[in-house]
Amino acid sequence: MDTVETRELRYFMAVAEELHFGRAAERLGMAQPPLSRAIQRLERRLGVSLLERDRRGVSLTGAGEVLLHEGRAALDATTAAARRTRRAGGADRPGGTRNRLVLAVKAAASHELLRKLLAAYAAEPDAAEVEVLPSGTCEQGEMLRDGRADVALMHAPFNSLVGFDSEELLTEGQIAILPAGHPLAAHPALSLADISDIPDLPLARWSRHGAHPPGPGPEIHDQTQLAQLIALGRTVAVFPDSARAWLWAEHAAVPLTDAPPVVTHIAWPAHSRSLALAALIRTATGL
Amino acid sequence: MDTVETRELRYFMAVAEELHFGRAAERLGMAQPPLSRAIQRLERRLGVSLLERDRRGVSLTGAGEVLLHEGRAALDATTAAARRTRRAGGADRPGGTRNRLVLAVKAAASHELLRKLLAAYAAEPDAAEVEVLPSGTCEQGEMLRDGRADVALMHAPFNSLVGFDSEELLTEGQIAILPAGHPLAAHPALSLADISDIPDLPLARWSRHGAHPPGPGPEIHDQTQLAQLIALGRTVAVFPDSARAWLWAEHAAVPLTDAPPVVTHIAWPAHSRSLALAALIRTATGL
DNA sequence: GCCCTGTCATACCCGACGGGTATCACCGGC
DNA sequence: GCCGGTGATACCCGTCGGGTATGACAGGGC
């Protein structure tokens, strides 16, 4: 009577995001009528109206918006439970997860730190096999929430640590990466203002989830493209200090005086209870 | 194919907690055979074995333990979504929850702070109606997690703030509450060691969820019982400083020098997005 | 050793519900 | 007024959730 099934949540999320029963049904791989009925049933069961079926379109009610947010968290938690359970598959010892540990890292993250962490962890007694999951396009927080990862290296202030437990690992300044021949590359230091309005070096725009933000700079998809564009003298980029490790000869790095420092954290779901994870965190904070 | 329904989760949680299909079925209000089938189907769907059906009893596999923990979080998130959606029921404005805000407080919490907070909040422009939910027996974190509350006053280090966002509100020392006539009541200050081993004043034991922890002291259920036992000279208690507000004439309060300070936090689910809640937090931190 | 008890699994049945197809009701635009 | 597009309704069917009855199997008392 007062229970909501995950299927109903999935259906509602699709409709709430598409604001269109037909498209939502298509996305769900089903026909539209049963979807309409399912939503009606959900509304009846909850005793509230979630969608405003106005002629010419569907819109969310206040309750619908609440369910959109809360339901997302609930669905993530459910799929995370399924994923982590599946991953724990073979280890039938009752002492906790001994299997693999999935570590999500940003592709552009400091390899130095990661390498040291993995090396130190491998020597630990509670060590599990660590699978490194480079999340190029996807947010690491998302991966932690829906169970694709167990632990992540995240970079404040770019990633939000909200909802996770975390420990600070490393703080570094940021540098501007310029074409080696550019006049600005000769400066000992620069400010953000110095590089934000250079006509011949517009800042590149990362394309995320297929949507390209508007702006003057070139569109890029990965770090190699960016490196190439810088080397060609077409753009400039701002990166944490550890990016110096992958610079080319055609690149020049100049410290930025007023860029906010980047803090690398190790973060994990707050409710985690795993010996292997605890050991990894201990290793990381002890580096 | 890779989806888990909340009903299946509920069933599994019951079996995993009872470690007995018959009792779990009874608790769920159903017969045992369909429960067995549901668990089998869940195991098949996840592709892992969750329970070890040994003759003479059921035990959890490693994967089962993972699902026990993760599933609890998922179920809590789901019921929270349903509860909060239902509570948002009538407010059909698209600006967020404008309804009521449920604030969970420990029954023994500082009334002073709570009164000031509610008074200040009522004057706010974004103020919603605040329902105060005194959680005598139940953990406030549980209430936040499963949606019975939207925000809570929690007391570190007694409550774990893990998994929530929180702001510090108030730090106070702790006091020993003794019978007024007791010799120790004359001291200007005491240490924990001073009161932990007094033969005539064993520390009282709170009964939680029906289970009484073993020990020498008397069993108590609420604060009034405790106050009475102290007044009768039968026990001693340790409380935050603000407990002085409800002391009786027969009580004596003595500061404890080495008790950890109690920090009152305002805490809320990390993913919350509500104007009313934001206003309450702003009010609380501005006190 | 035998039976009895307690456990979970299997067999079978039924009603309900999820899902599909066809169609309706309604509105905006040409 | 017709048409395209929306979501809702009507009807049908297969699957599945749930109940009852029963089986398989181990352990304990006699």
Coordinates of C-alpha atoms in Angstrom, one line a residue, chain B:
Chain B
M1 CA 17.2 -8.2 -16.5
D2 CA 19.5 -6.4 -14.3
T3 CA 16.9 -4.6 -12.2
V4 CA 16.0 -5.4 -8.7
E5 CA 12.5 -4.6 -7.4
T6 CA 12.0 -3.1 -4.0
R7 CA 9.7 -5.9 -3.1
E8 CA 12.5 -8.4 -3.7
L9 CA 14.8 -6.2 -1.6
R10 CA 12.3 -6.1 1.2
Y11 CA 11.9 -9.9 1.1
F12 CA 15.6 -10.4 1.1
M13 CA 16.2 -8.0 4.0
A14 CA 13.6 -9.9 6.1
V15 CA 15.3 -13.3 5.4
A16 CA 18.8 -11.9 5.9
E17 CA 17.8 -10.4 9.3
E18 CA 15.8 -13.4 10.5
L19 CA 18.0 -16.0 8.9
H20 CA 14.9 -18.1 8.8
F21 CA 12.4 -18.3 5.9
G22 CA 9.4 -19.1 8.1
R23 CA 9.9 -16.2 10.5
A24 CA 10.7 -13.8 7.7
A25 CA 7.6 -14.8 5.9
E26 CA 5.5 -14.3 9.0
R27 CA 7.1 -10.9 9.5
L28 CA 6.2 -10.0 5.9
G29 CA 2.7 -11.3 6.3
M30 CA 2.9 -14.0 3.7
A31 CA 3.5 -17.7 3.3
Q32 CA 6.9 -19.3 3.3
P33 CA 6.9 -20.9 -0.2
P34 CA 6.4 -17.8 -2.3
L35 CA 9.1 -16.1 -0.2
S36 CA 11.5 -19.0 -1.0
R37 CA 10.7 -18.6 -4.6
A38 CA 11.2 -14.9 -4.6
I39 CA 14.7 -15.2 -3.0
Q40 CA 15.6 -17.9 -5.5
R41 CA 14.5 -15.7 -8.4
L42 CA 16.5 -12.8 -6.9
E43 CA 19.6 -15.0 -6.7
R44 CA 19.1 -16.2 -10.2
R45 CA 18.6 -12.6 -11.5
L46 CA 21.7 -11.3 -9.7
G47 CA 23.6 -14.4 -10.7
V48 CA 25.1 -14.9 -7.3
S49 CA 24.1 -17.0 -4.3
L50 CA 23.0 -14.8 -1.3
L51 CA 22.2 -17.4 1.3
E52 CA 23.8 -20.6 2.3
R53 CA 21.0 -23.1 2.9
D54 CA 22.8 -25.4 5.3
R55 CA 20.8 -28.0 7.0
R56 CA 19.7 -26.5 10.3
G57 CA 19.7 -22.9 9.4
V58 CA 20.4 -20.2 6.9
S59 CA 23.5 -18.0 6.7
L60 CA 24.6 -15.1 4.6
T61 CA 27.2 -15.5 1.9
G62 CA 29.7 -12.6 1.3
A63 CA 27.4 -11.3 -1.5
G64 CA 24.5 -11.6 0.8
E65 CA 26.2 -9.4 3.4
V66 CA 26.9 -6.8 0.8
L67 CA 23.3 -6.8 -0.3
L68 CA 22.2 -6.6 3.3
H69 CA 24.1 -3.4 3.8
E70 CA 23.5 -1.8 0.4
G71 CA 19.9 -3.0 0.2
R72 CA 19.2 -1.3 3.5
A73 CA 20.4 2.0 2.1
A74 CA 18.5 1.5 -1.1
L75 CA 15.3 0.6 0.7
D76 CA 15.7 3.6 3.0
A77 CA 16.2 5.9 0.0
T78 CA 13.1 4.5 -1.7
T79 CA 10.8 4.8 1.3
A80 CA 12.3 8.3 1.8
A81 CA 11.4 9.2 -1.8
A82 CA 7.8 8.0 -1.3
R83 CA 7.4 9.7 2.1
R84 CA 8.8 13.1 1.0
T85 CA 6.8 13.0 -2.2
R86 CA 3.6 12.3 -0.3
R87 CA 4.4 15.0 2.1
A88 CA 5.0 17.5 -0.7
G89 CA 1.5 16.5 -1.8
G90 CA -0.5 19.7 -2.0
A91 CA 2.1 22.2 -2.9
D92 CA 1.9 22.3 -6.7
R93 CA 4.1 25.3 -7.2
P94 CA 7.2 24.4 -9.2
G95 CA 9.7 26.2 -6.9
G96 CA 10.4 23.3 -4.6
T97 CA 8.9 22.1 -1.4
R98 CA 7.0 24.7 0.4
N99 CA 5.1 22.5 2.7
R100 CA 6.1 21.4 6.1
L101 CA 9.6 20.6 7.2
V102 CA 10.1 17.8 9.7
L103 CA 12.8 18.4 12.2
A104 CA 13.9 15.4 14.3
V105 CA 15.3 16.2 17.7
K106 CA 16.4 14.0 20.5
A107 CA 13.9 14.3 23.4
A108 CA 16.7 15.3 25.8
A109 CA 18.1 18.0 23.5
S110 CA 18.6 21.5 24.4
H111 CA 15.2 23.2 24.4
E112 CA 16.9 26.5 24.6
L113 CA 18.6 26.1 21.3
L114 CA 15.5 24.6 19.7
R115 CA 13.2 27.4 20.9
K116 CA 15.6 30.1 19.6
L117 CA 15.9 28.3 16.3
L118 CA 12.2 28.0 15.8
A119 CA 11.5 31.6 16.8
A120 CA 14.2 33.0 14.5
Y121 CA 13.1 30.8 11.6
A122 CA 9.4 31.8 11.9
A123 CA 10.5 35.3 11.0
E124 CA 12.3 34.2 7.8
P125 CA 10.7 35.0 4.4
D126 CA 11.2 31.4 3.1
A127 CA 9.9 29.9 6.3
A128 CA 7.8 26.7 6.1
E129 CA 5.8 25.2 8.8
V130 CA 8.1 23.2 11.0
E131 CA 7.0 20.0 12.6
V132 CA 9.2 18.9 15.5
L133 CA 9.6 15.2 15.7
P134 CA 10.9 14.1 19.0
S135 CA 12.7 10.8 18.4
G136 CA 12.9 9.3 21.8
T137 CA 13.8 5.8 21.0
C138 CA 14.8 6.1 17.4
E139 CA 18.1 7.3 15.9
Q140 CA 17.7 10.6 14.1
G141 CA 20.0 9.5 11.3
E142 CA 17.6 6.7 10.6
M143 CA 14.8 9.2 10.3
L144 CA 16.7 11.4 7.9
R145 CA 17.6 8.3 5.8
D146 CA 14.1 6.9 5.4
G147 CA 12.4 10.2 4.9
R148 CA 10.5 10.5 8.2
A149 CA 12.4 13.7 8.8
D150 CA 13.9 16.3 6.5
V151 CA 16.5 17.8 8.9
A152 CA 17.7 16.9 12.4
L153 CA 19.5 18.3 15.4
M154 CA 22.2 15.7 16.1
H155 CA 24.8 15.5 18.8
A156 CA 28.3 14.5 18.0
P157 CA 29.9 12.2 19.1
F158 CA 26.8 10.3 20.0
N159 CA 25.1 10.5 16.6
S160 CA 27.1 9.6 13.5
L161 CA 27.0 12.4 10.9
V162 CA 28.3 10.0 8.3
G163 CA 26.4 10.5 5.0
F164 CA 24.8 13.8 5.8
D165 CA 25.6 17.4 5.3
S166 CA 25.8 19.3 8.6
E167 CA 26.7 22.5 10.2
E168 CA 28.0 22.9 13.7
L169 CA 25.7 24.9 16.0
L170 CA 26.8 24.6 19.6
T171 CA 29.6 23.1 21.6
E172 CA 29.0 22.4 25.3
G173 CA 30.8 20.6 28.0
Q174 CA 29.2 17.7 30.0
I175 CA 28.1 17.5 33.5
A176 CA 27.5 14.7 36.0
I177 CA 24.1 14.7 37.5
L178 CA 24.1 13.4 41.0
P179 CA 21.7 13.1 43.9
A180 CA 21.9 16.4 45.7
G181 CA 23.0 14.8 49.0
H182 CA 25.8 12.7 47.6
P183 CA 29.3 13.4 48.8
L184 CA 30.6 13.8 45.3
A185 CA 28.1 16.5 44.6
A186 CA 30.1 18.8 46.8
H187 CA 33.1 18.7 44.5
P188 CA 33.7 21.7 42.2
A189 CA 34.5 19.3 39.3
L190 CA 34.8 15.6 38.6
S191 CA 36.4 13.3 36.1
L192 CA 34.8 10.4 34.3
A193 CA 36.9 8.0 36.4
D194 CA 35.4 9.6 39.6
I195 CA 31.9 8.6 38.7
S196 CA 32.4 5.4 36.7
D197 CA 33.1 3.1 39.6
I198 CA 31.0 4.2 42.4
P199 CA 29.5 1.1 44.0
D200 CA 26.4 2.9 45.3
L201 CA 25.8 4.8 42.0
P202 CA 26.0 2.4 39.0
L203 CA 25.5 4.1 35.7
A204 CA 22.0 3.6 34.3
R205 CA 21.5 1.5 31.1
W206 CA 19.2 2.8 28.4
S207 CA 17.0 0.1 27.0
R208 CA 17.1 0.4 23.2
H209 CA 14.6 -1.4 20.9
G210 CA 13.5 -3.7 23.6
A211 CA 17.0 -5.1 24.1
H212 CA 18.5 -4.4 27.4
P213 CA 22.3 -4.3 27.5
P214 CA 23.7 -6.2 30.4
G215 CA 25.3 -4.5 33.3
P216 CA 24.9 -3.6 36.9
G217 CA 22.9 -0.3 36.7
P218 CA 19.1 0.0 36.6
E219 CA 17.3 -0.1 33.3
I220 CA 15.6 3.0 32.1
H221 CA 13.3 3.9 29.2
D222 CA 13.1 7.7 29.3
Q223 CA 14.6 10.8 30.8
T224 CA 11.9 11.1 33.5
Q225 CA 12.7 7.7 34.9
L226 CA 16.4 8.6 35.0
A227 CA 15.7 11.9 36.8
Q228 CA 13.7 10.0 39.3
L229 CA 16.3 7.4 39.9
I230 CA 18.9 10.1 40.4
A231 CA 16.7 12.0 42.8
L232 CA 16.3 8.7 44.7
G233 CA 20.0 8.4 45.0
R234 CA 20.1 5.2 42.9
T235 CA 22.2 6.3 39.9
V236 CA 24.3 9.0 38.3
A237 CA 24.1 10.3 34.8
V238 CA 26.2 12.3 32.3
F239 CA 24.6 14.9 30.2
P240 CA 25.5 17.9 28.1
D241 CA 25.6 21.2 30.0
S242 CA 22.2 22.3 28.7
A243 CA 20.6 19.6 30.8
R244 CA 20.9 21.9 33.7
A245 CA 17.6 23.4 32.5
W246 CA 15.5 20.4 33.6
L247 CA 17.3 19.6 36.9
W248 CA 15.2 19.1 40.0
A249 CA 15.9 20.4 43.5
E250 CA 17.1 16.9 44.4
H251 CA 19.7 17.0 41.7
A252 CA 23.2 18.3 41.7
A253 CA 25.2 19.1 38.6
V254 CA 29.0 18.9 38.6
P255 CA 31.2 19.8 35.6
L256 CA 33.2 16.9 34.1
T257 CA 36.7 17.9 33.3
D258 CA 37.6 15.1 30.9
A259 CA 34.3 14.3 29.2
P260 CA 34.4 14.9 25.5
P261 CA 32.5 18.1 24.5
V262 CA 29.1 17.6 22.9
V263 CA 28.7 19.3 19.6
T264 CA 25.1 20.0 18.4
H265 CA 24.9 19.9 14.6
I266 CA 22.0 20.6 12.2
A267 CA 22.2 17.8 9.7
W268 CA 20.2 17.0 6.5
P269 CA 20.4 14.6 3.6
A270 CA 23.2 15.6 1.3
H271 CA 21.1 15.7 -1.8
S272 CA 18.4 18.0 -0.4
R273 CA 17.3 20.8 -2.5
S274 CA 14.6 22.8 -0.8
L275 CA 14.4 26.5 -0.2
A276 CA 12.7 26.1 3.1
L277 CA 15.4 23.8 4.3
A278 CA 18.1 26.1 3.1
A279 CA 16.5 29.0 5.0
L280 CA 16.3 26.9 8.2
I281 CA 20.0 26.0 7.9
R282 CA 20.9 29.6 7.2
T283 CA 18.9 30.7 10.3
A284 CA 20.5 28.0 12.4
T285 CA 24.0 28.9 11.5
G286 CA 23.3 32.6 12.0
L287 CA 22.1 32.2 15.6

